[in-house]
Amino acid sequence: MIVTTKELFAHAYGRYAIGAYNINNLEQCMGLFQGNVQSRAPFIVQISKGARSYTHKKMLEALIRTANEIFPDAIFAVHLDHGDEATCYDCIDSGFYSSVMIDASSEPFETNVEITKRVVEAAHAKGVVVEAELGMLGGVEEHVSVAEADAKLTDPAQAEEFVKRTGCDSLACAIGTSHGAYKFSGTQSLHFEVLEAIQKRLPGFPLVMHGSSSVPKEEVDRINAAGGQIKGAKGVDESQFKRAAQLGVTKVNIDTDGRLVWCRVHREYFRDHPENFDLRPPGKVFMKEYAAFIAHKNEVLGSAGQLDAVRAVVKPRA
Ligand code: G3H
Ligand code: 13P
Ligand code: ZN
């Protein structure tokens, strides 16, 4: 059942966070639905601009529609990740996305407000909800590459003004995380004091944490032992998610860790079966491992086991 993020956030707020997982292909789509249904968790499927153009923008849409039929128990939102203005309008007009992110965070504050306001107006007219971003995460996104020195934590007073002026439904805040496997040196420390200050100014308002992969050392070590050359710093400590949830984080974005699972499974499979060239055997292993990975993330986010309670309070998107 496709629902809006707004309904999911209303149920989760202050208690747990919902996993927002980026997908690009069939195997991720199957593993994602399996893992969420197995762990009885509501979730958010995220599609980036790059994911839309990987094959055709309609392809992932078709996979998700079909997964919705194969897994009638699943409750999820379909979300555009890091959209620019034109892509937001395309997704709003498609009628399929229940939520879009307008990321104008690299623009000056006033321009970010103007762009976000325009997208909110267009989205709300069609029942689509909007995530916006204020502050600058480090790392690499499709249309933004931010050096560590330029990354800026979200200013709580600006966050309050931004939300009031734009009417956005949730806000991605920069609180010390960054995107990708090549995260900044050392461990990422979450700035809980910034979250606390934002929550004080915007009580009950859903916040979003990007760049939330953990880049587990064991995963990186296994990839490297099978021929990889990844020098990953540590990402977000999973034990911090629940505290973040208490401070208003309702959505936690995870992409990189899933890519690491994909890389590890395929590298190990072909290392251990050098005579094989078939894509299905490692694909099967990947779907199973990806499902287990999703179920684990839902446990640490606190969303595991919430599916039936959520079902009682949401309705399918018209
Ligand atoms: O934050 C970016 C997401 O991880 C999406 O990555 O643009 O390579 O699909 P992508
Ligand atoms: P990671 O690169 O840490 O997985 O972050 C993903 C993300 O924020 C997608 O928007
Ligand atoms: Zn992101």
Coordinates of C-alpha atoms and ligand atoms in Angstrom, one line a residue:
M1 CA 0.0 0.0 0.0
I2 CA 1.4 3.3 -1.0
V3 CA 0.9 6.1 1.6
T4 CA 2.3 9.5 2.1
T5 CA 5.4 10.1 4.3
K6 CA 3.3 12.5 6.3
E7 CA 1.1 9.7 7.7
L8 CA 4.2 7.6 8.4
F9 CA 5.9 10.4 10.2
A10 CA 2.8 11.2 12.3
H11 CA 2.9 7.6 13.7
A12 CA 6.7 7.5 14.2
Y13 CA 7.4 11.0 15.6
G14 CA 9.5 10.9 18.8
R15 CA 9.4 7.1 19.0
Y16 CA 11.2 5.6 16.0
A17 CA 12.6 6.5 12.6
I18 CA 11.6 5.1 9.2
G19 CA 14.2 3.7 6.9
A20 CA 14.4 5.4 3.6
Y21 CA 16.3 3.2 1.2
N22 CA 17.5 4.1 -2.3
I23 CA 17.0 1.5 -5.0
N24 CA 18.2 1.2 -8.6
N25 CA 17.3 -2.2 -9.8
L26 CA 15.1 -5.3 -9.6
E27 CA 17.1 -7.2 -7.1
Q28 CA 17.2 -4.3 -4.7
C29 CA 13.5 -3.8 -5.1
M30 CA 12.7 -7.5 -4.3
G31 CA 15.1 -7.6 -1.3
L32 CA 13.7 -4.3 0.0
F33 CA 10.1 -5.5 0.0
Q34 CA 11.1 -8.9 1.5
G35 CA 13.2 -7.4 4.2
N36 CA 10.5 -4.9 5.3
V37 CA 7.7 -7.4 5.2
Q38 CA 9.8 -9.9 7.2
S39 CA 10.6 -7.3 9.8
R40 CA 7.1 -5.9 9.8
A41 CA 8.2 -2.4 9.1
P42 CA 6.8 0.5 7.2
F43 CA 9.4 2.1 4.9
I44 CA 10.2 4.6 2.2
V45 CA 11.5 3.7 -1.2
Q46 CA 13.8 6.4 -2.5
I47 CA 14.5 7.1 -6.1
S48 CA 17.3 9.5 -7.0
K49 CA 17.6 11.4 -10.2
G50 CA 20.4 9.1 -11.2
A51 CA 18.3 6.0 -10.4
R52 CA 15.5 7.4 -12.6
S53 CA 17.8 7.8 -15.6
Y54 CA 19.8 4.5 -15.0
T55 CA 17.3 2.7 -17.3
H56 CA 14.1 4.7 -17.9
K57 CA 12.2 6.8 -15.4
K58 CA 9.2 4.4 -15.8
M59 CA 11.2 1.3 -15.1
L60 CA 11.6 1.6 -11.3
E61 CA 8.0 2.8 -11.1
A62 CA 6.9 -0.4 -12.8
L63 CA 9.0 -2.6 -10.5
I64 CA 7.6 -0.9 -7.4
R65 CA 4.0 -1.2 -8.6
T66 CA 4.5 -4.9 -9.2
A67 CA 6.2 -5.4 -5.8
N68 CA 3.2 -3.7 -4.3
E69 CA 1.1 -6.5 -5.8
I70 CA 3.5 -9.3 -4.8
F71 CA 3.7 -8.0 -1.2
P72 CA 0.2 -6.9 -0.3
D73 CA 1.2 -6.4 3.3
A74 CA 3.8 -3.8 2.6
I75 CA 3.2 -0.2 3.6
F76 CA 5.5 2.4 2.1
A77 CA 5.9 5.8 0.6
V78 CA 7.5 6.5 -2.8
H79 CA 9.9 9.4 -2.6
L80 CA 12.2 11.4 -5.0
D81 CA 15.6 11.8 -3.3
H82 CA 17.5 15.0 -3.8
G83 CA 15.4 16.4 -6.6
D84 CA 16.0 19.6 -8.5
E85 CA 12.9 21.8 -9.3
A86 CA 12.2 20.3 -12.7
T87 CA 12.5 16.7 -11.5
C88 CA 10.2 17.5 -8.6
Y89 CA 7.5 18.7 -11.0
D90 CA 8.0 15.6 -13.2
C91 CA 7.5 13.3 -10.2
I92 CA 4.5 15.3 -8.9
D93 CA 2.8 15.2 -12.3
S94 CA 3.5 11.4 -12.6
G95 CA 0.9 10.7 -10.0
F96 CA 3.1 7.9 -8.7
Y97 CA 5.3 9.6 -6.1
S98 CA 3.8 10.3 -2.8
S99 CA 6.6 12.5 -1.7
V100 CA 9.4 14.6 -3.3
M101 CA 12.6 16.2 -1.9
I102 CA 13.5 19.5 -3.3
D103 CA 17.2 20.0 -2.6
A104 CA 18.1 23.7 -3.1
S105 CA 20.4 23.6 -0.1
S106 CA 23.4 24.8 -2.1
E107 CA 21.5 28.0 -3.0
P108 CA 21.5 31.1 -0.8
F109 CA 18.8 31.0 1.9
E110 CA 16.4 33.3 0.1
T111 CA 16.7 31.4 -3.1
N112 CA 16.2 28.1 -1.3
V113 CA 13.0 29.5 0.3
E114 CA 11.7 30.7 -3.1
I115 CA 12.3 27.4 -4.9
T116 CA 11.0 25.3 -2.0
K117 CA 7.9 27.4 -1.8
R118 CA 7.1 26.9 -5.5
V119 CA 7.6 23.1 -5.2
V120 CA 5.4 23.0 -2.1
E121 CA 2.6 24.8 -3.8
A122 CA 2.7 22.5 -6.8
A123 CA 3.0 19.3 -4.7
H124 CA 0.3 20.1 -2.2
A125 CA -2.1 20.9 -5.0
K126 CA -1.8 17.2 -5.9
G127 CA -1.6 15.7 -2.5
V128 CA 2.2 15.1 -2.6
V129 CA 4.3 16.0 0.4
V130 CA 7.6 17.8 0.3
E131 CA 10.9 17.3 2.1
A132 CA 13.3 20.3 1.8
E133 CA 16.9 20.7 2.9
L134 CA 18.6 23.5 4.9
G135 CA 22.4 23.4 5.7
M136 CA 25.0 21.5 3.7
L137 CA 26.0 18.0 4.2
G138 CA 29.5 17.1 3.1
G139 CA 30.2 14.4 0.5
V140 CA 28.9 13.8 -3.0
E141 CA 25.3 14.1 -4.3
E142 CA 24.4 14.1 -7.9
H143 CA 24.3 17.8 -8.5
V144 CA 26.2 18.9 -5.4
S145 CA 29.7 18.1 -4.3
V146 CA 30.6 19.7 -0.9
A147 CA 34.0 19.8 0.6
E148 CA 34.4 19.1 4.3
A149 CA 35.3 22.8 4.9
D150 CA 32.1 24.0 3.2
A151 CA 29.7 21.7 4.9
K152 CA 27.5 23.7 7.2
L153 CA 25.4 22.5 10.0
T154 CA 21.8 23.7 10.0
D155 CA 21.1 26.9 11.9
P156 CA 18.1 26.2 14.2
A157 CA 16.7 29.8 14.0
Q158 CA 16.9 29.6 10.2
A159 CA 15.3 26.2 10.2
E160 CA 12.3 27.6 12.0
E161 CA 12.0 30.5 9.6
F162 CA 12.5 28.3 6.6
V163 CA 9.7 25.8 7.6
K164 CA 7.3 28.6 8.4
R165 CA 8.0 30.5 5.1
T166 CA 8.0 27.5 2.8
G167 CA 5.3 25.3 4.2
C168 CA 7.5 22.2 3.6
D169 CA 6.4 19.0 5.4
S170 CA 9.7 17.7 6.6
L171 CA 13.2 19.1 6.8
A172 CA 16.6 17.5 6.1
C173 CA 19.1 19.0 8.5
A174 CA 22.8 18.9 8.3
I175 CA 23.9 17.6 11.7
G176 CA 27.4 16.2 11.0
T177 CA 26.8 13.3 8.6
S178 CA 27.9 13.1 5.0
H179 CA 27.0 11.1 1.9
G180 CA 28.9 8.1 0.4
A181 CA 31.4 5.4 1.4
Y182 CA 34.3 7.8 1.4
K183 CA 33.0 9.7 4.3
F184 CA 35.1 12.2 6.1
S185 CA 38.1 11.0 8.1
G186 CA 37.3 9.3 11.4
T187 CA 33.9 8.6 12.9
Q188 CA 31.0 10.9 12.1
S189 CA 29.7 12.5 15.2
L190 CA 26.0 13.5 15.3
H191 CA 25.4 17.0 16.6
F192 CA 22.6 16.1 19.0
E193 CA 22.7 19.7 20.4
V194 CA 21.7 21.0 16.9
L195 CA 18.8 18.5 16.7
E196 CA 17.7 19.5 20.2
A197 CA 17.7 23.2 19.4
I198 CA 15.8 22.5 16.1
Q199 CA 13.2 20.4 17.9
K200 CA 12.7 23.1 20.5
R201 CA 11.9 25.6 17.8
L202 CA 9.9 23.1 15.7
P203 CA 8.2 20.8 18.2
G204 CA 6.4 17.9 16.4
F205 CA 7.9 18.7 13.0
P206 CA 9.5 15.7 11.2
L207 CA 13.2 16.0 10.6
V208 CA 15.3 13.9 8.2
M209 CA 18.8 12.6 8.5
H210 CA 20.7 12.1 5.3
G211 CA 24.1 10.4 4.9
S212 CA 23.2 7.8 7.6
S213 CA 25.0 4.7 6.3
S214 CA 27.4 3.1 8.8
V215 CA 30.0 1.8 6.3
P216 CA 30.6 -1.2 8.5
K217 CA 34.3 -2.1 8.8
E218 CA 33.5 -5.9 8.4
E219 CA 31.7 -5.2 5.1
V220 CA 34.6 -3.1 3.8
D221 CA 37.2 -5.6 4.9
R222 CA 35.3 -8.4 3.1
I223 CA 35.1 -6.4 -0.1
N224 CA 38.8 -5.6 0.0
A225 CA 39.6 -9.3 0.8
A226 CA 37.7 -10.2 -2.4
G227 CA 39.7 -7.7 -4.6
G228 CA 38.1 -4.3 -3.7
Q229 CA 40.1 -1.2 -2.8
I230 CA 37.7 0.7 -0.6
K231 CA 39.1 3.0 2.0
G232 CA 36.0 3.7 4.0
A233 CA 35.9 5.8 7.1
K234 CA 33.3 5.0 9.7
G235 CA 29.8 6.3 9.1
V236 CA 27.0 6.7 11.6
D237 CA 27.0 4.5 14.7
E238 CA 23.7 2.6 14.5
S239 CA 23.1 2.8 18.2
Q240 CA 22.5 6.6 17.8
F241 CA 19.4 6.3 15.6
K242 CA 17.0 5.8 18.5
R243 CA 18.3 8.9 20.2
A244 CA 17.9 10.9 17.0
A245 CA 14.4 9.6 16.7
Q246 CA 13.5 10.9 20.1
L247 CA 14.7 14.3 19.0
G248 CA 12.4 14.4 16.0
V249 CA 14.2 12.5 13.3
T250 CA 11.5 10.4 11.5
K251 CA 13.3 9.5 8.3
V252 CA 16.8 8.1 8.1
N253 CA 18.4 7.8 4.6
I254 CA 20.5 4.8 3.8
D255 CA 22.0 4.1 0.3
T256 CA 25.7 3.4 0.6
D257 CA 25.5 0.5 3.0
G258 CA 23.1 -1.3 0.5
R259 CA 25.6 -0.7 -2.3
L260 CA 28.4 -2.2 -0.1
V261 CA 26.2 -5.4 0.4
W262 CA 25.8 -5.6 -3.4
C263 CA 29.5 -5.2 -4.0
R264 CA 30.5 -7.7 -1.3
V265 CA 28.1 -10.4 -2.5
H266 CA 29.2 -10.1 -6.1
R267 CA 32.9 -9.9 -5.4
E268 CA 32.8 -12.9 -3.1
Y269 CA 30.6 -14.9 -5.4
F270 CA 32.8 -14.5 -8.4
R271 CA 36.0 -15.0 -6.4
D272 CA 34.6 -18.3 -5.0
H273 CA 33.1 -19.4 -8.3
P274 CA 35.6 -18.3 -10.9
E275 CA 34.1 -20.8 -13.5
N276 CA 30.7 -19.1 -13.3
F277 CA 29.4 -16.3 -15.4
D278 CA 25.6 -16.5 -14.7
L279 CA 24.0 -13.4 -13.2
R280 CA 21.2 -15.3 -11.4
P281 CA 23.2 -17.2 -8.7
P282 CA 24.8 -14.1 -7.2
G283 CA 21.5 -12.2 -7.7
K284 CA 19.7 -14.7 -5.6
V285 CA 22.4 -14.4 -2.8
F286 CA 22.1 -10.6 -3.0
M287 CA 18.3 -10.5 -2.7
K288 CA 18.5 -12.6 0.5
E289 CA 21.4 -10.7 2.0
Y290 CA 19.8 -7.3 1.1
A291 CA 16.6 -8.4 2.7
A292 CA 18.5 -9.4 5.9
F293 CA 20.3 -6.1 5.8
I294 CA 17.0 -4.1 5.6
A295 CA 15.5 -6.1 8.4
H296 CA 18.6 -5.4 10.6
K297 CA 18.4 -1.6 9.8
N298 CA 14.7 -1.6 10.7
E299 CA 15.6 -3.1 14.1
V300 CA 18.1 -0.4 14.9
L301 CA 15.8 2.3 13.7
G302 CA 13.0 1.0 15.8
S303 CA 10.6 0.6 12.8
A304 CA 10.6 -3.2 12.9
G305 CA 7.3 -4.5 14.3
Q306 CA 5.4 -1.3 13.7
L307 CA 3.6 -2.4 10.5
D308 CA 0.3 -3.5 11.9
A309 CA 0.0 -0.4 14.2
V310 CA 0.7 1.7 11.1
R311 CA -1.9 -0.1 9.1
A312 CA -4.6 0.9 11.6
V313 CA -3.9 4.6 11.0
V314 CA -3.0 5.1 7.3
K315 CA -5.0 5.0 4.2
P316 CA -3.9 4.2 0.6
R317 CA -2.9 7.2 -1.4
A318 CA -5.8 8.0 -3.8
Ligands
G3H1 O1 22.4 11.1 -1.6 C1 22.5 10.5 -2.7 C2 22.0 9.2 -2.8 O2 22.9 8.3 -2.2 C3 21.7 8.8 -4.2 O3 22.9 8.5 -4.9 O4 22.6 10.1 -6.9 O5 24.2 8.1 -7.0 O6 21.7 7.7 -7.0 P1 22.8 8.6 -6.5
13P2 P1 24.5 7.4 2.6 O1 25.4 7.7 1.4 O2 25.2 7.6 3.9 O3 23.9 6.1 2.4 O4 23.3 8.5 2.5 C1 22.2 8.3 1.6 C2 21.4 9.5 1.5 O5 21.4 10.4 2.3 C3 20.4 9.5 0.4 O6 19.8 10.7 0.3
ZN3 ZN 20.9 12.4 0.9

